[in-house]
Coordinates of C-alpha atoms (C1' of nucleotides) in Angstrom, one line a residue:
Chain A
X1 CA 124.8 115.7 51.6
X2 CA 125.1 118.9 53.0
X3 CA 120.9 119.4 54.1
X4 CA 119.9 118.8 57.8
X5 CA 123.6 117.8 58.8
X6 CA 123.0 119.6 62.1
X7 CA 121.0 116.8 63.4
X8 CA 123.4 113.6 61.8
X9 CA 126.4 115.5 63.0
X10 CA 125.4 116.5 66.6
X11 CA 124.1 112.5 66.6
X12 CA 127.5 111.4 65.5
X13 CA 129.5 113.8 67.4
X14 CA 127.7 112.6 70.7
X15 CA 128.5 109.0 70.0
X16 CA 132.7 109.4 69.3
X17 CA 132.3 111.4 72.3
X18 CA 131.7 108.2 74.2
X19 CA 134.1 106.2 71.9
X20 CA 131.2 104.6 70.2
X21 CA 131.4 103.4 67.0
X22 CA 129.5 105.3 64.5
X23 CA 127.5 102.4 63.2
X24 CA 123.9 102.8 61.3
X25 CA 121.7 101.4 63.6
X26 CA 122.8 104.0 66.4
X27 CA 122.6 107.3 64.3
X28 CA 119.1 106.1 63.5
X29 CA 118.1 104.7 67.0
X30 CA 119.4 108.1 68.7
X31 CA 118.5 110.2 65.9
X32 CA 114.7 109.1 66.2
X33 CA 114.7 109.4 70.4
X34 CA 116.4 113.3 69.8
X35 CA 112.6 114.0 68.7
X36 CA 110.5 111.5 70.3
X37 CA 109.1 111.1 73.4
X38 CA 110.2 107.5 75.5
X39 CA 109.6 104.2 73.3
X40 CA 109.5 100.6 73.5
X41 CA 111.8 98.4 71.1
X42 CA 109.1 97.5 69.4
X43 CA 107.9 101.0 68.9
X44 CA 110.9 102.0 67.2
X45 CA 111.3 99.5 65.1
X46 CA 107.8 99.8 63.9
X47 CA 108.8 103.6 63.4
X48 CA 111.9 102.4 61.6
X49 CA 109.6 100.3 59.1
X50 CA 107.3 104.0 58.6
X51 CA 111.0 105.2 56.8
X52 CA 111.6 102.2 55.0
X53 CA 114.7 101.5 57.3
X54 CA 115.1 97.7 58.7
X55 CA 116.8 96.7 62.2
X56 CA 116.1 93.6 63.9
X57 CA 115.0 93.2 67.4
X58 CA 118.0 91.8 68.7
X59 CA 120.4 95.0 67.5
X60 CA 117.9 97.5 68.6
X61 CA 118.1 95.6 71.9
X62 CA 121.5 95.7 72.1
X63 CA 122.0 99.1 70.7
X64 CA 119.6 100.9 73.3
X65 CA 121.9 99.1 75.9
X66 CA 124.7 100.7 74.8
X67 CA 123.8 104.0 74.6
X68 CA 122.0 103.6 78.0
X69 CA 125.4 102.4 79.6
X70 CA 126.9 105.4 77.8
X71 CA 124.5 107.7 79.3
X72 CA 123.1 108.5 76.2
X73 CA 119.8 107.0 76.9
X74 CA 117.7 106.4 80.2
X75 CA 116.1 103.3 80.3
X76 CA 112.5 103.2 82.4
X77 CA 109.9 101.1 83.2
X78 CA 107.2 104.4 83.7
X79 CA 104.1 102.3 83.1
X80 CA 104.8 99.0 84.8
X81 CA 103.4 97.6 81.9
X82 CA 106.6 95.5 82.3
X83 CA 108.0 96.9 78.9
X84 CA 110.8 98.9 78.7
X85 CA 111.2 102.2 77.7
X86 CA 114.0 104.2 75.9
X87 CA 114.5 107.8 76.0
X88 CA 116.6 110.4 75.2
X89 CA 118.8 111.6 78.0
X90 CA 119.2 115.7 77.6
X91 CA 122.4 117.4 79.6
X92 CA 120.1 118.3 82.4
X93 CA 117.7 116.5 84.4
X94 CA 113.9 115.8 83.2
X95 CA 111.3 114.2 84.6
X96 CA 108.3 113.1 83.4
X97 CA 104.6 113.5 83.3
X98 CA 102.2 110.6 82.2
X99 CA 98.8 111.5 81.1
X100 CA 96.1 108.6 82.4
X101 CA 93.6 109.5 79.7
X102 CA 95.8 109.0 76.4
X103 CA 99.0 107.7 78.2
X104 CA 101.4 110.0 76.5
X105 CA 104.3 111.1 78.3
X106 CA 105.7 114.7 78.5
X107 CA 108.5 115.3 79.7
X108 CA 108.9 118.1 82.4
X109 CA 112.0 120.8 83.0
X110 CA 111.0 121.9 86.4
X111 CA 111.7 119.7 89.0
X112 CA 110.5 120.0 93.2
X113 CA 113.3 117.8 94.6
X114 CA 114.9 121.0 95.8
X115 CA 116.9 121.0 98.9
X116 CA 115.3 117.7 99.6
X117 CA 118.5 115.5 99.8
X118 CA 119.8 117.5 102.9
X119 CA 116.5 116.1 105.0
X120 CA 117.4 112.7 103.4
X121 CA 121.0 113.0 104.8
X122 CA 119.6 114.6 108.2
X123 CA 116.6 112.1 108.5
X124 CA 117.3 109.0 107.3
X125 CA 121.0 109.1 106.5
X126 CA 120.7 108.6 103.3
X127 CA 123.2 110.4 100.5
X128 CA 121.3 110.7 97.7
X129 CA 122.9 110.6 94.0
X130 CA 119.9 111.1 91.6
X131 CA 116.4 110.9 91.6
X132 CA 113.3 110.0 89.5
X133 CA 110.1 111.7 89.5
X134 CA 106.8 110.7 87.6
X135 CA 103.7 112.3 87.4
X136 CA 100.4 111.5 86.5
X137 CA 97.7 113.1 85.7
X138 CA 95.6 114.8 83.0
X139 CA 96.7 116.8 80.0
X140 CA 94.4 119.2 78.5
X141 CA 93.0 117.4 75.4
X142 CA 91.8 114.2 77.7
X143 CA 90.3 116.8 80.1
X144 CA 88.6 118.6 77.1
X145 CA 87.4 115.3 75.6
X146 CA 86.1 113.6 79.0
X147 CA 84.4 116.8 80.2
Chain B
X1 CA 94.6 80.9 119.4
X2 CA 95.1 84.4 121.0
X3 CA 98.5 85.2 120.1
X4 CA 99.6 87.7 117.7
X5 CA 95.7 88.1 116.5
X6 CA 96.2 91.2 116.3
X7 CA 98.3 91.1 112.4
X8 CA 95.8 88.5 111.9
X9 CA 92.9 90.3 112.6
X10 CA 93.7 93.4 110.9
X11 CA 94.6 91.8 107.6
X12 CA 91.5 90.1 107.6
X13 CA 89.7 93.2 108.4
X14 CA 91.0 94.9 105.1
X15 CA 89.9 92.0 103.1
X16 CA 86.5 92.3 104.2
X17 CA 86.2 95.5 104.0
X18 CA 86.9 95.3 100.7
X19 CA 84.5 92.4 100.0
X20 CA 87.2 90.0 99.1
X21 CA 87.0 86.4 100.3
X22 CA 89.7 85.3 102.8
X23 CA 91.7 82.5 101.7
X24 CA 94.7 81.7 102.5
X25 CA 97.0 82.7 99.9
X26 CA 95.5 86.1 100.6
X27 CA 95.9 85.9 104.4
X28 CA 99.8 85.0 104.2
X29 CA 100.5 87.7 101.1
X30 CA 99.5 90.0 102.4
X31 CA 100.4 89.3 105.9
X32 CA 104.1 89.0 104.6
X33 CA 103.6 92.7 102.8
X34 CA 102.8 94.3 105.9
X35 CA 106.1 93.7 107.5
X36 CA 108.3 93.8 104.5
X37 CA 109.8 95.8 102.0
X38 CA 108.6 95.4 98.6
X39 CA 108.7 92.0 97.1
X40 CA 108.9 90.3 93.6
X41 CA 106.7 87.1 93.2
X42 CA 109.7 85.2 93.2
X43 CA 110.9 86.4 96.6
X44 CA 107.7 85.9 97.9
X45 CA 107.4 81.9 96.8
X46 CA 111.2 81.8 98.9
X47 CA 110.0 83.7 101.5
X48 CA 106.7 81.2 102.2
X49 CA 108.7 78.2 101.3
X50 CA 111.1 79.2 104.5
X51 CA 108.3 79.2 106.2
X52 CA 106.8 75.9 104.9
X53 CA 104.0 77.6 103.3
X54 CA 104.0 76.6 99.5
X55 CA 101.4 78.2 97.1
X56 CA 101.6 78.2 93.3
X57 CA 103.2 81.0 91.3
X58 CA 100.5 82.0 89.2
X59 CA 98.4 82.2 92.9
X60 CA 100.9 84.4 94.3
X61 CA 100.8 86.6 91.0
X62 CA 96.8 86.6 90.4
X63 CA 96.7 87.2 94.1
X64 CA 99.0 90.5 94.0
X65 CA 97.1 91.3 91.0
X66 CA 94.0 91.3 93.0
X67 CA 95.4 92.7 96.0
X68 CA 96.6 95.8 94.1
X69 CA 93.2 96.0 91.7
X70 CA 91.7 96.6 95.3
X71 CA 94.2 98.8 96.7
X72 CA 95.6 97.1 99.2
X73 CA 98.6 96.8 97.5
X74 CA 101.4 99.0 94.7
X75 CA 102.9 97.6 91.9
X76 CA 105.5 99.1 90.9
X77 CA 108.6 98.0 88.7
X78 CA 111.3 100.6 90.7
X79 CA 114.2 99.2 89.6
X80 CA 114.1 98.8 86.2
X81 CA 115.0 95.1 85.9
X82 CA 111.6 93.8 84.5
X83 CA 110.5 92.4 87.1
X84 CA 107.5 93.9 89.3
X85 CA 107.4 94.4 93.1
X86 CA 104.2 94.6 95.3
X87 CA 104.1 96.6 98.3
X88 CA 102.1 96.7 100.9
X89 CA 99.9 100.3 100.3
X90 CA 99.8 102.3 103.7
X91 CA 96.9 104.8 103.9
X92 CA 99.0 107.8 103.3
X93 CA 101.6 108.4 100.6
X94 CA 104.9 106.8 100.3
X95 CA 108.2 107.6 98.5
X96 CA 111.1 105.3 98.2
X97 CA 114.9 105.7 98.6
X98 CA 116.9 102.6 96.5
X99 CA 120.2 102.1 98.0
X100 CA 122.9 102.2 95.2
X101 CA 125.2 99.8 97.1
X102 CA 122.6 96.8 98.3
X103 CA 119.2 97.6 96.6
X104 CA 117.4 98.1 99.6
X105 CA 114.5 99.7 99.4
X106 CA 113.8 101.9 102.2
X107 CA 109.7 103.6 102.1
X108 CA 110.6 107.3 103.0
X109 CA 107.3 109.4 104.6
X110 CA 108.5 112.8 103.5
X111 CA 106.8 114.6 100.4
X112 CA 109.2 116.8 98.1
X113 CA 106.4 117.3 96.2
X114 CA 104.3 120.8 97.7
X115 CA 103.0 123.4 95.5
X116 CA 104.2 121.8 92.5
X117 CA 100.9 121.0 91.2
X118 CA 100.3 124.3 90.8
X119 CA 103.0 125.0 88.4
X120 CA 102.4 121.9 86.6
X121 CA 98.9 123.6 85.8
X122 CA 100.1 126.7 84.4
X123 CA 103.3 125.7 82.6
X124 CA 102.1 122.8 81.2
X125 CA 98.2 122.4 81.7
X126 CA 98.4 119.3 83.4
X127 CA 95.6 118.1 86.0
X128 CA 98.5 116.1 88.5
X129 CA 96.1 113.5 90.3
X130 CA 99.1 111.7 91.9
X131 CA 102.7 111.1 91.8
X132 CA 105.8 108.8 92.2
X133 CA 109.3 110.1 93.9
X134 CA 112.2 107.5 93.8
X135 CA 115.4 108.5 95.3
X136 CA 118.5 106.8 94.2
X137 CA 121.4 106.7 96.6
X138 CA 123.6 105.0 99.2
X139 CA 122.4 104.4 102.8
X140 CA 124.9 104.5 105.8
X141 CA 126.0 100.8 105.9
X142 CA 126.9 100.7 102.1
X143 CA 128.7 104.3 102.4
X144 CA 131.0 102.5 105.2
X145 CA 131.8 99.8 103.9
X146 CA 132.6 101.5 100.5
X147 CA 135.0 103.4 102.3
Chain C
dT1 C1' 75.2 75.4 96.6
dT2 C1' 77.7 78.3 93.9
dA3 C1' 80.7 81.9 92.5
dG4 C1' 85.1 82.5 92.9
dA5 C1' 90.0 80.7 94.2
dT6 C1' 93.8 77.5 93.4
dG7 C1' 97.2 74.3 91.1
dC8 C1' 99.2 72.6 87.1
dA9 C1' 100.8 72.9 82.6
dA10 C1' 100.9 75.1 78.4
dA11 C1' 101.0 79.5 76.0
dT12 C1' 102.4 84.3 75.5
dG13 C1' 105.4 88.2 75.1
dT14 C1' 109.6 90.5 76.1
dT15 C1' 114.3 90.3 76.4
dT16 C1' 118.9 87.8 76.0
dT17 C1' 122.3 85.0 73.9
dG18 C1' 125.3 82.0 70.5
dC19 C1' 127.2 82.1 66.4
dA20 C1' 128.4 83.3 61.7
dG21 C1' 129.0 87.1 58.6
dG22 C1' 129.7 92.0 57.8
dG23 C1' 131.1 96.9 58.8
dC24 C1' 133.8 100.5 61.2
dT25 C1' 138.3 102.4 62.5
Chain D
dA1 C1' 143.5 93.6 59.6
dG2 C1' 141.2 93.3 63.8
dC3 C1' 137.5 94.0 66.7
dC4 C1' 133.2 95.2 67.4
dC5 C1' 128.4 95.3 65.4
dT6 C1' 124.6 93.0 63.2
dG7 C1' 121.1 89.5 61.9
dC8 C1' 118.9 85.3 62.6
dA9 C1' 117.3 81.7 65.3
dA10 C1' 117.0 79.6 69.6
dA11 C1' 116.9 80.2 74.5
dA12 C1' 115.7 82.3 78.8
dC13 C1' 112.7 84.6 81.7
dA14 C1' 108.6 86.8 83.7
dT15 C1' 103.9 86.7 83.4
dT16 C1' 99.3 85.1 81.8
dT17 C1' 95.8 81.8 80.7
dG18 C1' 92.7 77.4 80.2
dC19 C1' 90.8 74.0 82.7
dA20 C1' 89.7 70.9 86.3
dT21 C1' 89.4 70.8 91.2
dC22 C1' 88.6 72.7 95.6
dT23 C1' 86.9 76.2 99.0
dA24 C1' 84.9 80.2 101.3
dA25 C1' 80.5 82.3 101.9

DNA sequence: TTAGATGCAAATGTTTTGCAGGGCT
DNA sequence: AGCCCTGCAAAACATTTGCATCTAA
């Protein structure tokens, strides 16, 4: 068991960080979100079935709770297709950008907030902790294909 | 019947102009929009039955579905809960700031956004056509009385 | 008059929960 | 061993839909 260990490890070493039990269904739940981009429950079980692995609804429910709580995931509701999503949560910040042709999501480093939160303290007295960001748009394939 | 016409009126007017018959389920939704912060279908059912008005919940939800197909309203599911919101849709663009501490939801008229398109094109070869800022934080009431 | 809006009740789909059994530390 | 995790089934919840009735244009 010695192959790929550098993804299973840094999967298990982020978990006992957080005093999580290393259980299966959260080395394989993380371990799939590490490479993927946002997914529903029902998307990852699905993807779950593609490997021949088996979870039920209810423990991939439960489990993307968890790691959410424990900062490991972020839990969003991009489309407002009322279903939640579950993504990976990197050190830094990320935001996202949605494509309206295909409806993938890519995930973006830069981010425009900038000194924003000092005219948010100024102006409306507000102190900000954290913000979200979503952008939508086109990506190049959909333009290629719809031109 | 000359008082306060002038909410009336204009709430009408936007109907009309965007051929949609004016009943009265439309009149008091989005009468209620324009003066508050956004709403879930559940707070707007409570909010007409305090004022003796009573329409059915799948009314007040195909009627913010309608209102929003037609742009006069924004759906959005900000908070992550599951359950949608409908906002009254100014003509300009709107950000929100969420309030850590009560949930308020305050519409915010500043734009962090600038250039960024423009970066968003090169790096990534994204067409943005719009976007979505939420800024999570605590306003001056909660920040005092968390003190 | 007639297309479209409404109310009611039933259906749908997602998410949550209770409980018994099993796995991790 | 002890506590937490998991699976299953049932429950809870938001939202949608079918259909008969009513209403605005």
């Amino acid at each position: 068991m010695q192959t790929d260990c550098g993804e299973e490890s840094s999967v298990e070493t982020k978990l006992s960080e957080k005093h999580l039990k290393i259980t299966k269904a959260r080395k394989l739940i993380l371990g799939m979100l590490t490479q993927a981009s946002p997914k529903t429950v029902d998307e990852l079980a699905s993807m779950l079935g593609a490997n021949g692995e088996k979870l039920s609804l209810s423990t991939i429910y439960r489990t993307c709770e968890t790691l959410s709580a424990n900062g490991l995931l972020l839990k969003t509701n991009l489309t407002d297709d009322g279903i939640a999503r579950y993504e990976y949560l990197k050190s830094g910040h990320v935001h996202h950008a949605i494509c309206l042709g295909c409806g993938r999501i890519i995930p973006i480093d830069d981010c425009p907030f900038g000194q924003f939160d000092r005219l948010m303290q100024s102006k409306y007295d507000f102190a900000v902790s954290s913000h979200r960001i979503e952008i939508y748009g086109y990506c190049r394939e959909c333009r290629r294909r719809l031109k």
